[in-house]
Structure formats: C-alpha cells, structure tokens
C-alpha cells in the first residue's frame, strides 16, 4: 500500500532514506514517463528521475510541497530539459520535444517590442491568466500537452475523446494564446 | 521570446494547473443524436464528379458548399440543384482553400449543421470553428503543412506525398453546433477525402469526420450556381454563398479588382471587395472571391485574362441574399466578360 504524501514528507523531514524508496515506488513511474517523453530514452529518463529524487531529498525540508507529485514532476521536467540543453539536444530534440517546440512556436507573439519583450515572469503571469480564461477541458489538454508532454493519443485516451478532437483543441488554444500574448504585449 | 523559452518557463507553472491536468476525466457516452440522419445520409453518398460544387438554398438565402478542383473546365459542370437535408435541418458549408505549390487546388471545407427552423447559424465567439475558418488567410506554402492551423491533423506528409504524385486531395471537416453531444464528437472519426485524378469517374469519397458527425452529402448537387463562359472560351462557375464574418469593403474605384455583375434586368452592379488574402483559391474578406486554378502570389493582381474555374462570392448575409446568380446576365472581370452558358 503506497504511503500517503504526508507520510512521505515526514520521512523526508526525518531524513529517513525510506523517503526516497517510498517516493520512487509511489511516483517513480509518473516521473519516469514524463522524463522519457522529454528525453526519448528510458535509460536517460531513469537517470533523470534519480536526480529528481535526489533533488527532492536535498530540498525537503525546508521545502514542504503542498502537492508532492506536482513538485516531483516539476523537478523531473526541469532536470530533463536541462539535460537536453546540456547535451545540445534541445533543438535537435528527443521524445516529444521537437513536436512540442514546433507547436509552441505558433504561440509566439507576432511582434515583441524592445520595451515589452516577455521574460520568464511576465510570460508565466500572462500564461496563467490565459489558462484561467479557458474551459477546464481545454486547459487540461493544453497543460497535458505542453507541460506533461503527453502525446495527443495519450491525452485522448486519458480523457476518452478522439485524438482529432485533442489536436484541434490544441490548435485553437495555441492560436488563442498567441492572440492573447499579442494583446497583452500591446498593453 | 523563443519557443524553447516558453517550454522552459512553463516549468514554473502554478501547481494548481498541474494538479488539475493530472486528474483524469471520465466521460459519459451519450447516444448519438443524428443516427437516423447518418444512416439516411450515408445512403445518399455517391461518388463525386471532380470539381463539382454543391449548393443549396435556405430560406431563399443562398448557401453554397462544395469542393473540387477549381479552374478546370471539366470541374465546372453543374448538376441539377437539389437541397440536401437531414433531420436537423439544412446543412450550411463554407469553403476555404488550402494552397500548395505544385498542387492545383486543395480545399478544406467545413460543414456545419443548422437548425432548419432557425436563421442560418451565425457562429458566436465560442464557436470559433467556422468563423476562424472564414477569417483565415491561407497562404501559399511549400507544402500543405504550411496551411494555417489544420496541418497537424491534415496528415500533411500524406498530402504532400500525394501532391507530389499529382493527386489532389480534399479534406472535409464537419463540425457540430455547440450543443452537440459528447457522443456526437466521439463518433467523429470520419474524414472525407476526395481523390481527384485524371479520371474523375474514379473519384471516390473515403470517410473521416473531424470533430463531428459525418453528414455525407451528395456533392454532385448544385443549387444556384451558374456556369459561364467568356467569348474566348474560358469557363467558370459563378456562385454565391454566405459569409458569416464580414471583412472590410474596399470602395476604391481604382482598385484593380473590378468585378461587375449585370443582372438580367439590365442593372449592373459593381462588386466591391477587399484585398486578396492569398493566391490560388484564396478566400477574401468582404465580398470575398475565391479563384480557380492559377496560383497568385499574395497581394499580386489577378490577371483577368487568366481567370477560369470558379468564382464564388461570399459576403454579408443581406448582401448575398440578393445575389441570385441565376439572374446574372453577365459577369465582367477586368475586360473579360463571362456569360451564362445556355
């Protein structure tokens, strides 16, 4: 029986090595799947997840994630993307990265002024405002694709909808995002 | 900001979005609403003749739909008009063209069922499918994958390969009104692909419906389209259909795009227009024109001497309502005049 997240966090706080093994047992497969979608390699993904668990060990405490799986996924995603960058594979891509990058390219505002170029903070803030405008299903599909790097097939299966519906949802959302960012950029 | 930036920066997305997305949604399948119509309509599916458009009237407003290779004489044949209905009313369709270098014409068509007892559906802000489609300005790209927005489900590699082989594909997208059931959407795995080769009688329709119920129509049927011919023997089909979204209207008398219609009552009407959105087969805002076979770079003038194929007007609902192409006595574009073929 998997431990509850609260119990896992307690293990981290107690500096019990069981924290790693129990967390791996409960969430390892999720993180590995995410990493594999990014890195395109099971072996690389497992290494990445090991690094993510080590990162969790080093950060908890003082971090006390409210949502442990989300926290682990964030660590995993970050490590996986950094690994791609370090290996100069970011643009050549692995896994879902090439397709995702191509799709995200459609969202880039047409013109960013020198004064109003997006940075990390402003983009995130705008993106979250945008996501809040979306119906739940649409938002979920978007996040599953561009954060979790799920394929359209995986999203369709998870939500029991047609793959074509997922694709068009993403297409429309990307278009809307671009318009949204352009309008925000103009403000 | 680059796409790689977006991808990285998204890592800091608030966890509430991550948690929400991590929860699976269980959908309840509902019984299809249009099953009887599907069965009835499926029986009506026939092998299309290439390039034939289908049109219908609805409440005396012309609604045109159809697809086919534009510009070739054999593609401009008319057939007996006959309305197409299904149990939810008359279907309205608009056509857009997807362009590709080296390919004569590739057309995407959206079909949207409308309630026969209602006015023709005007897409609202939520129902962006049709309005987006109409507003899109397709540009000529090297491959179909450059077509706006729909590349990812157009199986572009297949289209490009087919285009390279000289085949022309038409893909039909059927959509449903906003109140479509989930099962309506779940049933939507039916693309209409029309393959046009040198022997139109071999043309066939395969089925795949994108996000909607397949409502096959006999696309040989035309309503309110007029076959016309110029004195030098060029042919075109003049038809009119409704544009739900109205673009802008250029009334510049010096605009090179001078189109005139002379009605059978002797009245001549100049058709104002907006700019060309794209080349071959592009649809234009305002009283919009889509052209036939030739490729026209964006913003270049159309040579009226090269006009053949189909010219379709779409405009605001009230504008098209008065454009009954059967009453057209002559259609002039530039110095070329087309007359109805008797």
Short mmCIF file of C-alpha atoms in Angstrom, two decimals:
data_model
loop_
_atom_site.label_atom_id
_atom_site.label_comp_id
_atom_site.label_asym_id
_atom_site.label_seq_id
_atom_site.Cartn_x
_atom_site.Cartn_y
_atom_site.Cartn_z
CA UNK A 1 0.00 0.00 0.00
CA UNK A 2 1.58 3.28 -1.09
CA UNK A 3 2.25 5.74 1.66
CA UNK A 4 0.30 8.90 1.89
CA UNK A 5 2.03 12.05 0.75
CA UNK A 6 2.00 13.45 4.25
CA UNK A 7 3.80 10.37 5.46
CA UNK A 8 6.34 10.65 2.67
CA UNK A 9 7.05 14.25 3.56
CA UNK A 10 7.53 13.21 7.15
CA UNK A 11 10.13 10.73 6.02
CA UNK A 12 11.94 13.48 4.18
CA UNK A 13 11.80 15.67 7.24
CA UNK A 14 13.09 12.83 9.41
CA UNK A 15 15.89 12.32 6.86
CA UNK A 16 14.90 8.72 6.51
CA UNK A 17 16.25 7.08 3.40
CA UNK A 18 12.92 5.35 3.07
CA UNK A 19 11.68 8.68 1.77
CA UNK A 20 13.49 8.03 -1.49
CA UNK A 21 12.46 4.41 -1.90
CA UNK A 22 8.87 5.00 -0.94
CA UNK A 23 8.60 8.05 -3.18
CA UNK A 24 10.17 6.12 -6.03
CA UNK A 25 7.67 3.37 -5.51
CA UNK A 26 4.70 5.69 -5.47
CA UNK A 27 5.64 8.28 -8.05
CA UNK A 28 8.63 6.92 -9.88
CA UNK A 29 6.63 5.68 -12.83
CA UNK A 30 4.93 9.04 -13.34
CA UNK A 31 8.18 10.93 -13.27
CA UNK A 32 9.91 8.40 -15.47
CA UNK A 33 7.15 8.63 -18.04
CA UNK A 34 7.42 12.40 -18.08
CA UNK A 35 11.19 12.29 -18.38
CA UNK A 36 11.01 9.72 -21.13
CA UNK A 37 8.63 11.86 -23.13
CA UNK A 38 11.18 14.63 -22.91
CA UNK A 39 14.39 12.69 -23.30
CA UNK A 40 13.17 9.96 -25.58
CA UNK A 41 15.15 7.34 -23.75
CA UNK A 42 14.09 5.11 -20.89
CA UNK A 43 17.60 4.87 -19.57
CA UNK A 44 18.08 8.61 -19.60
CA UNK A 45 14.68 9.07 -18.04
CA UNK A 46 15.52 6.78 -15.12
CA UNK A 47 18.72 8.66 -14.51
CA UNK A 48 16.79 11.88 -14.63
CA UNK A 49 14.28 10.62 -12.09
CA UNK A 50 17.07 9.54 -9.81
CA UNK A 51 18.41 13.06 -10.00
CA UNK A 52 14.95 14.44 -9.32
CA UNK A 53 14.58 12.30 -6.21
CA UNK A 54 17.99 13.42 -5.05
CA UNK A 55 16.93 17.00 -5.66
CA UNK A 56 13.78 16.37 -3.63
CA UNK A 57 15.90 14.89 -0.84
CA UNK A 58 18.11 17.96 -0.85
CA UNK A 59 15.24 20.41 -0.87
CA UNK A 60 12.75 18.81 1.53
CA UNK A 61 12.93 20.29 4.09
CA UNK A 62 12.84 23.26 4.10
CA UNK A 63 10.54 22.90 1.15
CA UNK A 64 7.24 21.40 2.10
CA UNK A 65 5.35 20.87 -1.13
CA UNK A 66 1.63 21.07 -0.89
CA UNK A 67 1.42 18.78 -3.84
CA UNK A 68 4.19 16.24 -3.80
CA UNK A 69 3.59 14.63 -7.21
CA UNK A 70 3.45 18.04 -8.83
CA UNK A 71 6.66 19.00 -7.06
CA UNK A 72 8.39 15.87 -8.23
CA UNK A 73 7.18 16.39 -11.75
CA UNK A 74 8.49 19.95 -11.74
CA UNK A 75 11.89 18.71 -10.61
CA UNK A 76 11.86 15.95 -13.19
CA UNK A 77 10.84 18.21 -16.02
CA UNK A 78 13.42 20.78 -15.14
CA UNK A 79 16.19 18.24 -14.90
CA UNK A 80 15.18 16.58 -18.15
CA UNK A 81 15.07 19.84 -20.07
CA UNK A 82 18.37 20.95 -18.59
CA UNK A 83 19.88 17.67 -19.62
CA UNK A 84 18.75 18.24 -23.17
CA UNK A 85 20.23 21.68 -23.13
CA UNK A 86 23.49 20.46 -21.69
CA UNK A 87 23.74 17.82 -24.37
CA UNK A 88 22.87 20.36 -27.05
CA UNK A 89 19.88 18.27 -27.89
CA UNK A 90 17.30 20.87 -27.09
CA UNK A 91 16.74 21.95 -30.63
CA UNK A 92 17.51 18.64 -32.26
CA UNK A 93 15.18 17.24 -29.76
CA UNK A 94 14.13 13.99 -28.31
CA UNK A 95 10.87 12.45 -27.42
CA UNK A 96 8.04 14.91 -27.74
CA UNK A 97 10.29 17.95 -27.68
CA UNK A 98 10.56 18.60 -31.43
CA UNK A 99 6.84 18.45 -31.96
CA UNK A 100 6.09 20.46 -28.86
CA UNK A 101 8.57 23.14 -29.83
CA UNK A 102 7.09 23.38 -33.30
CA UNK A 103 3.65 23.76 -31.82
CA UNK A 104 4.70 26.32 -29.25
CA UNK A 105 6.36 28.33 -31.98
CA UNK A 106 2.86 29.09 -33.22
CA UNK A 107 2.10 30.85 -29.96
CA UNK A 108 4.92 33.31 -30.09
CA UNK A 109 3.52 36.81 -30.41
CA UNK A 110 3.98 38.33 -33.80
CA UNK A 111 6.00 41.22 -32.56
CA UNK A 112 7.57 41.89 -29.28
CA UNK A 113 8.78 45.37 -28.77
CA UNK A 114 12.04 46.08 -27.15
CA UNK A 115 10.17 47.55 -24.23
CA UNK A 116 7.67 44.75 -23.96
CA UNK A 117 9.58 41.59 -24.50
CA UNK A 118 8.40 38.71 -22.48
CA UNK A 119 10.59 37.37 -19.77
CA UNK A 120 10.03 34.37 -17.58
CA UNK A 121 7.91 36.12 -15.02
CA UNK A 122 5.78 38.12 -17.41
CA UNK A 123 5.22 35.13 -19.65
CA UNK A 124 4.17 32.92 -16.80
CA UNK A 125 1.83 35.51 -15.44
CA UNK A 126 0.29 36.01 -18.86
CA UNK A 127 0.07 32.28 -19.48
CA UNK A 128 -1.71 31.69 -16.22
CA UNK A 129 -4.14 34.50 -16.95
CA UNK A 130 -4.73 32.90 -20.29
CA UNK A 131 -5.24 29.46 -18.83
CA UNK A 132 -7.81 30.90 -16.48
CA UNK A 133 -9.85 32.02 -19.45
CA UNK A 134 -10.11 28.53 -20.84
CA UNK A 135 -12.73 25.90 -20.16
CA UNK A 136 -11.38 23.19 -17.96
CA UNK A 137 -11.10 20.52 -20.62
CA UNK A 138 -9.32 22.85 -22.96
CA UNK A 139 -6.94 23.96 -20.25
CA UNK A 140 -6.20 20.42 -19.20
CA UNK A 141 -5.48 19.34 -22.74
CA UNK A 142 -3.09 22.26 -23.14
CA UNK A 143 -1.23 21.57 -19.92
CA UNK A 144 -1.07 17.88 -20.59
CA UNK A 145 0.49 18.52 -23.95
CA UNK A 146 2.90 21.35 -23.22
CA UNK A 147 3.79 20.75 -19.65
CA UNK A 148 3.47 17.00 -19.28
CA UNK A 149 4.46 16.42 -22.91
CA UNK A 150 1.75 13.85 -23.37
CA UNK A 151 1.07 12.81 -26.90
CA UNK A 152 -2.31 13.61 -28.38
CA UNK A 153 -3.06 9.91 -28.31
CA UNK A 154 -2.30 9.71 -24.61
CA UNK A 155 -4.46 12.73 -23.88
CA UNK A 156 -7.28 11.34 -25.98
CA UNK A 157 -7.13 8.03 -24.13
CA UNK A 158 -6.96 9.67 -20.75
CA UNK A 159 -9.98 11.82 -21.45
CA UNK A 160 -11.87 9.40 -23.63
CA UNK A 161 -12.07 11.68 -26.56
CA UNK A 162 -10.93 11.38 -30.13
CA UNK A 163 -7.37 12.18 -30.96
CA UNK A 164 -8.55 14.56 -33.62
CA UNK A 165 -10.51 16.48 -31.06
CA UNK A 166 -7.41 16.83 -28.94
CA UNK A 167 -5.44 18.09 -31.88
CA UNK A 168 -7.94 20.69 -32.89
CA UNK A 169 -8.36 21.79 -29.30
CA UNK A 170 -4.64 22.38 -29.12
CA UNK A 171 -4.63 24.15 -32.45
CA UNK A 172 -7.33 26.55 -31.36
CA UNK A 173 -5.76 27.09 -27.98
CA UNK A 174 -2.38 27.87 -29.47
CA UNK A 175 -3.97 30.37 -31.74
CA UNK A 176 -5.85 31.95 -28.88
CA UNK A 177 -2.70 32.06 -26.79
CA UNK A 178 -0.85 33.88 -29.49
CA UNK A 179 -3.59 36.46 -29.78
CA UNK A 180 -3.72 36.75 -26.01
CA UNK A 181 0.00 37.31 -25.72
CA UNK A 182 -0.04 39.82 -28.53
CA UNK A 183 -2.77 41.79 -26.86
CA UNK A 184 -1.01 41.66 -23.53
CA UNK A 185 2.21 42.68 -25.17
CA UNK A 186 0.47 45.67 -26.63
CA UNK A 187 -0.78 46.85 -23.26
CA UNK B 1 10.81 35.04 -26.62
CA UNK B 2 11.52 31.74 -28.28
CA UNK B 3 9.61 28.52 -28.21
CA UNK B 4 12.39 27.00 -26.15
CA UNK B 5 11.93 29.80 -23.64
CA UNK B 6 8.22 29.09 -23.41
CA UNK B 7 8.89 25.44 -22.87
CA UNK B 8 11.37 26.08 -20.10
CA UNK B 9 9.49 28.89 -18.44
CA UNK B 10 6.36 26.77 -18.25
CA UNK B 11 8.19 24.70 -15.70
CA UNK B 12 7.20 27.25 -13.08
CA UNK B 13 3.52 26.98 -13.90
CA UNK B 14 1.39 27.11 -10.78
CA UNK B 15 0.89 23.62 -9.45
CA UNK B 16 -2.86 24.04 -9.46
CA UNK B 17 -2.80 23.68 -13.23
CA UNK B 18 -0.56 20.65 -12.97
CA UNK B 19 -2.80 19.01 -10.42
CA UNK B 20 -5.89 19.70 -12.45
CA UNK B 21 -4.33 18.22 -15.53
CA UNK B 22 -3.18 15.19 -13.62
CA UNK B 23 -6.77 14.25 -12.82
CA UNK B 24 -8.40 12.03 -15.42
CA UNK B 25 -11.84 12.93 -16.62
CA UNK B 26 -14.34 10.19 -17.14
CA UNK B 27 -16.74 10.94 -19.93
CA UNK B 28 -20.19 9.51 -20.21
CA UNK B 29 -21.04 8.47 -23.70
CA UNK B 30 -24.41 9.59 -24.89
CA UNK B 31 -26.49 8.17 -27.59
CA UNK B 32 -25.82 9.78 -30.92
CA UNK B 33 -28.43 12.30 -31.86
CA UNK B 34 -28.20 12.09 -35.57
CA UNK B 35 -28.02 8.36 -36.02
CA UNK B 36 -31.03 8.18 -38.24
CA UNK B 37 -29.69 11.01 -40.32
CA UNK B 38 -26.37 9.29 -40.62
CA UNK B 39 -27.97 6.17 -41.90
CA UNK B 40 -30.14 8.06 -44.32
CA UNK B 41 -27.37 10.32 -45.37
CA UNK B 42 -24.93 7.50 -45.78
CA UNK B 43 -27.22 6.02 -48.33
CA UNK B 44 -27.01 9.21 -50.27
CA UNK B 45 -23.26 9.27 -50.53
CA UNK B 46 -22.22 8.90 -54.07
CA UNK B 47 -19.06 9.04 -55.97
CA UNK B 48 -18.36 12.61 -56.74
CA UNK B 49 -17.54 14.00 -60.03
CA UNK B 50 -14.49 16.05 -59.77
CA UNK B 51 -14.76 19.71 -59.09
CA UNK B 52 -18.48 19.84 -58.69
CA UNK B 53 -19.78 22.08 -56.02
CA UNK B 54 -22.96 21.57 -54.18
CA UNK B 55 -25.18 24.37 -53.21
CA UNK B 56 -28.43 24.74 -51.51
CA UNK B 57 -30.91 27.38 -50.72
CA UNK B 58 -32.24 28.01 -47.36
CA UNK B 59 -34.94 30.47 -46.74
CA UNK B 60 -34.11 31.99 -50.07
CA UNK B 61 -30.68 32.78 -48.87
CA UNK B 62 -28.06 31.08 -50.85
CA UNK B 63 -25.76 28.83 -49.05
CA UNK B 64 -23.16 27.18 -51.09
CA UNK B 65 -20.93 24.35 -50.41
CA UNK B 66 -18.91 22.01 -52.32
CA UNK B 67 -15.46 21.22 -53.20
CA UNK B 68 -13.44 20.16 -56.07
CA UNK B 69 -10.57 21.10 -58.18
CA UNK B 70 -11.06 24.62 -59.27
CA UNK B 71 -10.39 26.01 -62.63
CA UNK B 72 -10.57 23.09 -64.91
CA UNK B 73 -13.38 23.14 -67.39
CA UNK B 74 -14.44 19.67 -66.60
CA UNK B 75 -14.64 20.65 -62.99
CA UNK B 76 -17.12 23.39 -63.52
CA UNK B 77 -20.04 21.30 -64.54
CA UNK B 78 -23.30 21.94 -62.94
CA UNK B 79 -25.72 19.38 -61.89
CA UNK B 80 -29.32 19.66 -61.04
CA UNK B 81 -29.76 21.60 -57.90
CA UNK B 82 -31.25 19.71 -55.09
CA UNK B 83 -31.30 20.67 -51.49
CA UNK B 84 -29.62 18.41 -49.02
CA UNK B 85 -31.29 17.95 -45.74
CA UNK B 86 -31.04 15.80 -42.76
CA UNK B 87 -33.18 15.57 -39.76
CA UNK B 88 -31.61 18.51 -38.08
CA UNK B 89 -32.14 20.86 -40.93
CA UNK B 90 -30.23 22.06 -43.86
CA UNK B 91 -26.55 21.99 -43.80
CA UNK B 92 -24.51 25.02 -44.45
CA UNK B 93 -20.99 24.83 -45.64
CA UNK B 94 -18.27 27.18 -46.46
CA UNK B 95 -15.20 26.52 -48.43
CA UNK B 96 -11.73 27.54 -47.90
CA UNK B 97 -8.79 26.67 -49.98
CA UNK B 98 -5.57 25.35 -48.81
CA UNK B 99 -2.83 26.11 -51.12
CA UNK B 100 0.24 24.32 -52.04
CA UNK B 101 2.84 24.95 -54.62
CA UNK B 102 2.68 22.40 -57.32
CA UNK B 103 -0.82 21.35 -56.45
CA UNK B 104 -3.73 22.70 -58.35
CA UNK B 105 -6.10 23.03 -55.52
CA UNK B 106 -6.64 21.58 -52.18
CA UNK B 107 -9.72 22.53 -50.41
CA UNK B 108 -10.85 22.32 -46.91
CA UNK B 109 -14.47 22.54 -46.32
CA UNK B 110 -16.36 22.91 -43.13
CA UNK B 111 -19.85 21.76 -42.85
CA UNK B 112 -21.99 22.99 -40.05
CA UNK B 113 -25.47 21.72 -39.45
CA UNK B 114 -28.02 24.35 -38.80
CA UNK B 115 -31.45 24.22 -37.40
CA UNK B 116 -33.83 24.37 -40.28
CA UNK B 117 -36.24 26.39 -38.22
CA UNK B 118 -33.70 28.96 -37.29
CA UNK B 119 -31.89 31.56 -39.22
CA UNK B 120 -28.67 30.41 -40.67
CA UNK B 121 -26.35 29.92 -37.79
CA UNK B 122 -24.04 32.73 -37.03
CA UNK B 123 -21.04 31.48 -35.20
CA UNK B 124 -20.61 33.17 -31.91
CA UNK B 125 -17.38 33.83 -30.16
CA UNK B 126 -17.28 30.38 -28.71
CA UNK B 127 -17.99 28.57 -31.89
CA UNK B 128 -14.83 29.67 -33.48
CA UNK B 129 -14.57 26.93 -35.95
CA UNK B 130 -16.44 28.39 -38.82
CA UNK B 131 -15.64 31.99 -38.12
CA UNK B 132 -11.97 31.23 -37.68
CA UNK B 133 -12.04 29.29 -40.82
CA UNK B 134 -13.57 32.10 -42.73
CA UNK B 135 -11.18 34.61 -41.33
CA UNK B 136 -8.12 32.60 -42.02
CA UNK B 137 -6.00 33.81 -44.76
CA UNK B 138 -4.42 30.89 -46.33
CA UNK B 139 -1.13 31.50 -47.88
CA UNK B 140 0.73 29.57 -50.40
CA UNK B 141 3.23 27.40 -48.77
CA UNK B 142 5.65 24.88 -49.97
CA UNK B 143 3.62 22.09 -48.61
CA UNK B 144 0.22 21.68 -47.21
CA UNK B 145 1.76 21.75 -43.80
CA UNK B 146 2.06 25.47 -44.21
CA UNK B 147 -1.64 25.84 -44.27
CA UNK B 148 -2.87 27.60 -41.27
CA UNK B 149 -3.84 25.67 -38.24
CA UNK B 150 -5.05 22.44 -39.64
CA UNK B 151 -1.77 20.94 -40.63
CA UNK B 152 -1.46 18.85 -37.58
CA UNK B 153 -4.46 16.83 -38.40
CA UNK B 154 -4.28 17.03 -42.11
CA UNK B 155 -1.76 14.27 -42.33
CA UNK B 156 0.38 16.69 -44.17
CA UNK B 157 3.06 14.28 -45.05
CA UNK B 158 0.49 12.19 -46.79
CA UNK B 159 -0.90 15.18 -48.56
CA UNK B 160 2.50 16.36 -49.61
CA UNK B 161 3.36 12.95 -50.90
CA UNK B 162 0.12 12.69 -52.73
CA UNK B 163 0.51 16.15 -54.11
CA UNK B 164 3.92 15.28 -55.38
CA UNK B 165 2.40 12.32 -57.10
CA UNK B 166 -0.02 14.61 -58.85
CA UNK B 167 -3.04 13.72 -56.82
CA UNK B 168 -5.18 16.33 -55.27
CA UNK B 169 -6.80 15.84 -52.00
CA UNK B 170 -9.72 17.50 -50.47
CA UNK B 171 -10.44 17.13 -46.89
CA UNK B 172 -13.76 17.85 -45.42
CA UNK B 173 -14.23 18.82 -41.86
CA UNK B 174 -17.60 18.53 -40.39
CA UNK B 175 -18.42 20.33 -37.22
CA UNK B 176 -21.32 20.31 -34.93
CA UNK B 177 -23.17 23.10 -33.26
CA UNK B 178 -22.10 23.98 -29.80
CA UNK B 179 -24.82 21.89 -28.22
CA UNK B 180 -23.51 18.76 -29.84
CA UNK B 181 -23.39 15.81 -27.54
CA UNK B 182 -20.19 14.24 -26.41
CA UNK B 183 -21.10 11.19 -28.32
CA UNK B 184 -21.54 13.25 -31.42
CA UNK B 185 -17.97 14.25 -31.03
CA UNK B 186 -16.85 10.80 -30.10
CA UNK B 187 -18.29 9.48 -33.32
CA UNK B 188 -16.30 11.88 -35.34
CA UNK B 189 -13.70 9.76 -36.98
CA UNK B 190 -14.74 10.19 -40.49
CA UNK B 191 -12.64 12.11 -42.94
CA UNK B 192 -13.90 12.82 -46.33
CA UNK B 193 -11.10 12.61 -48.70
CA UNK B 194 -11.66 13.06 -52.31
CA UNK B 195 -9.09 11.92 -54.66
CA UNK B 196 -9.05 13.56 -57.99
CA UNK B 197 -7.07 12.10 -60.73
CA UNK B 198 -7.27 12.22 -64.44
CA UNK B 199 -10.31 10.04 -64.50
CA UNK B 200 -12.97 11.75 -62.45
CA UNK B 201 -15.24 8.77 -62.62
CA UNK B 202 -12.80 7.07 -60.34
CA UNK B 203 -13.21 9.73 -57.79
CA UNK B 204 -14.29 8.37 -54.52
CA UNK B 205 -15.00 9.52 -51.09
CA UNK B 206 -13.47 8.00 -48.10
CA UNK B 207 -14.80 8.81 -44.76
CA UNK B 208 -13.36 10.52 -41.81
CA UNK B 209 -15.14 13.10 -39.81
CA UNK B 210 -13.29 15.56 -37.79
CA UNK B 211 -14.90 16.50 -34.58
CA UNK B 212 -18.39 15.99 -35.63
CA UNK B 213 -20.86 13.64 -37.12
CA UNK B 214 -20.36 12.71 -40.65
CA UNK B 215 -23.18 14.02 -42.65
CA UNK B 216 -22.35 12.86 -46.08
CA UNK B 217 -23.88 14.74 -48.88
CA UNK B 218 -24.18 14.11 -52.50
CA UNK B 219 -21.74 16.69 -53.58
CA UNK B 220 -22.76 16.45 -57.19
CA UNK B 221 -25.66 18.59 -56.42
CA UNK B 222 -25.63 22.23 -57.15
CA UNK B 223 -28.09 24.86 -56.34
CA UNK B 224 -27.86 28.35 -57.63
CA UNK B 225 -24.63 28.17 -59.43
CA UNK B 226 -24.30 29.37 -62.95
CA UNK B 227 -21.92 28.07 -65.49
CA UNK B 228 -20.49 30.85 -67.51
CA UNK B 229 -18.23 31.20 -70.45
CA UNK B 230 -16.24 34.05 -71.89
CA UNK B 231 -16.01 34.86 -75.53
CA UNK B 232 -12.60 33.28 -75.71
CA UNK B 233 -13.99 30.07 -74.36
CA UNK B 234 -12.87 30.22 -70.79
CA UNK B 235 -15.33 28.80 -68.37
CA UNK B 236 -16.12 29.48 -64.82
CA UNK B 237 -18.78 28.76 -62.32
CA UNK B 238 -20.38 31.69 -60.66
CA UNK B 239 -21.94 31.02 -57.37
CA UNK B 240 -22.64 32.79 -54.19
CA UNK B 241 -22.52 31.74 -50.62
CA UNK B 242 -22.78 33.35 -47.33
CA UNK B 243 -20.03 34.66 -45.27
CA UNK B 244 -20.75 34.74 -41.63
CA UNK B 245 -17.98 37.06 -40.82
CA UNK B 246 -17.76 40.18 -42.85
CA UNK B 247 -14.45 41.65 -43.60
CA UNK B 248 -13.86 45.08 -44.91
CA UNK B 249 -15.19 46.62 -48.04
CA UNK B 250 -13.00 48.49 -50.40
CA UNK B 251 -14.80 51.03 -52.46
CA UNK B 252 -11.74 52.40 -54.12
CA UNK B 253 -12.75 52.91 -57.71
CA UNK B 254 -9.16 52.46 -58.70
CA UNK B 255 -8.96 49.12 -57.09
CA UNK B 256 -7.77 46.76 -59.69
CA UNK B 257 -10.19 44.20 -58.61
CA UNK B 258 -13.14 45.41 -60.56
CA UNK B 259 -15.89 42.94 -60.73
CA UNK B 260 -19.21 43.69 -62.23
CA UNK B 261 -22.35 41.75 -62.47
CA UNK B 262 -25.02 42.62 -64.95
CA UNK B 263 -28.33 41.29 -63.95
CA UNK B 264 -31.00 40.12 -66.28
CA UNK B 265 -32.99 43.17 -65.52
CA UNK B 266 -30.19 45.20 -67.05
CA UNK B 267 -28.80 46.58 -63.86
CA UNK B 268 -25.06 46.47 -63.48
CA UNK B 269 -23.59 46.12 -60.09
CA UNK B 270 -20.02 46.66 -59.17
CA UNK B 271 -18.78 44.23 -56.62
CA UNK B 272 -16.59 45.88 -54.11
CA UNK B 273 -14.10 43.80 -52.43
CA UNK B 274 -11.26 43.60 -50.04
CA UNK B 275 -7.76 42.53 -50.70
CA UNK B 276 -6.81 39.11 -51.75
CA UNK B 277 -5.94 37.06 -48.77
CA UNK B 278 -3.94 34.61 -50.68
CA UNK B 279 -3.36 33.22 -54.06
CA UNK B 280 -4.86 30.26 -55.67
CA UNK B 281 -8.28 29.71 -54.36
CA UNK B 282 -7.92 32.13 -51.53
CA UNK B 283 -10.95 33.47 -49.86
CA UNK B 284 -11.08 37.12 -49.31
CA UNK B 285 -12.79 39.17 -46.76
CA UNK B 286 -15.58 41.47 -47.60
CA UNK B 287 -17.42 40.40 -50.65
CA UNK B 288 -14.99 37.61 -50.95
CA UNK B 289 -13.79 35.97 -54.02
CA UNK B 290 -12.15 32.68 -54.35
CA UNK B 291 -10.45 31.88 -57.53
CA UNK B 292 -9.69 28.93 -59.57
CA UNK B 293 -6.81 27.18 -60.97
CA UNK B 294 -3.98 29.56 -61.06
CA UNK B 295 -1.58 30.44 -58.38
CA UNK B 296 -1.45 34.06 -57.43
CA UNK B 297 1.10 35.31 -55.01
CA UNK B 298 -0.31 37.21 -52.16
CA UNK B 299 -1.08 40.82 -52.93
CA UNK B 300 -0.39 40.45 -56.59
CA UNK B 301 -3.01 41.41 -59.01
CA UNK B 302 -5.13 38.82 -60.57
CA UNK B 303 -4.88 38.81 -64.30
CA UNK B 304 -8.41 38.67 -65.51
CA UNK B 305 -7.19 37.08 -68.66
CA UNK B 306 -6.25 34.06 -66.66
CA UNK B 307 -9.47 33.69 -64.81
CA UNK B 308 -11.12 30.40 -65.21
CA UNK B 309 -12.71 27.94 -62.89
CA UNK B 310 -14.92 29.05 -60.12
CA UNK B 311 -15.65 32.42 -58.75
CA UNK B 312 -17.57 32.37 -55.60
CA UNK B 313 -18.98 35.31 -53.86
CA UNK B 314 -19.46 35.44 -50.23
CA UNK B 315 -20.48 38.42 -48.31
CA UNK B 316 -22.71 39.57 -45.56
CA UNK B 317 -25.91 37.74 -45.17
CA UNK B 318 -28.04 40.50 -46.54
CA UNK B 319 -25.72 41.08 -49.45
CA UNK B 320 -25.66 37.55 -50.59
CA UNK B 321 -29.33 37.31 -50.10
CA UNK B 322 -29.83 39.45 -53.13
CA UNK B 323 -27.22 37.78 -55.21
CA UNK B 324 -29.14 35.22 -57.12
CA UNK B 325 -26.68 34.02 -59.67
CA UNK B 326 -29.45 32.68 -61.82
CA UNK B 327 -30.34 36.26 -62.56
CA UNK B 328 -26.86 37.10 -63.69
CA UNK B 329 -26.78 38.09 -67.31
CA UNK B 330 -23.09 38.81 -67.49
CA UNK B 331 -20.13 38.81 -65.25
CA UNK B 332 -17.23 41.04 -66.05
CA UNK B 333 -13.86 40.85 -64.54
CA UNK B 334 -11.42 43.36 -65.88
CA UNK B 335 -12.02 43.37 -69.58
CA UNK B 336 -13.27 39.83 -69.73
CA UNK B 337 -16.93 39.18 -69.76
CA UNK B 338 -18.45 35.85 -68.93
CA UNK B 339 -21.95 34.94 -69.97
CA UNK B 340 -24.11 32.15 -68.71
CA UNK B 341 -23.85 29.00 -70.71
CA UNK B 342 -27.25 28.20 -72.09
#
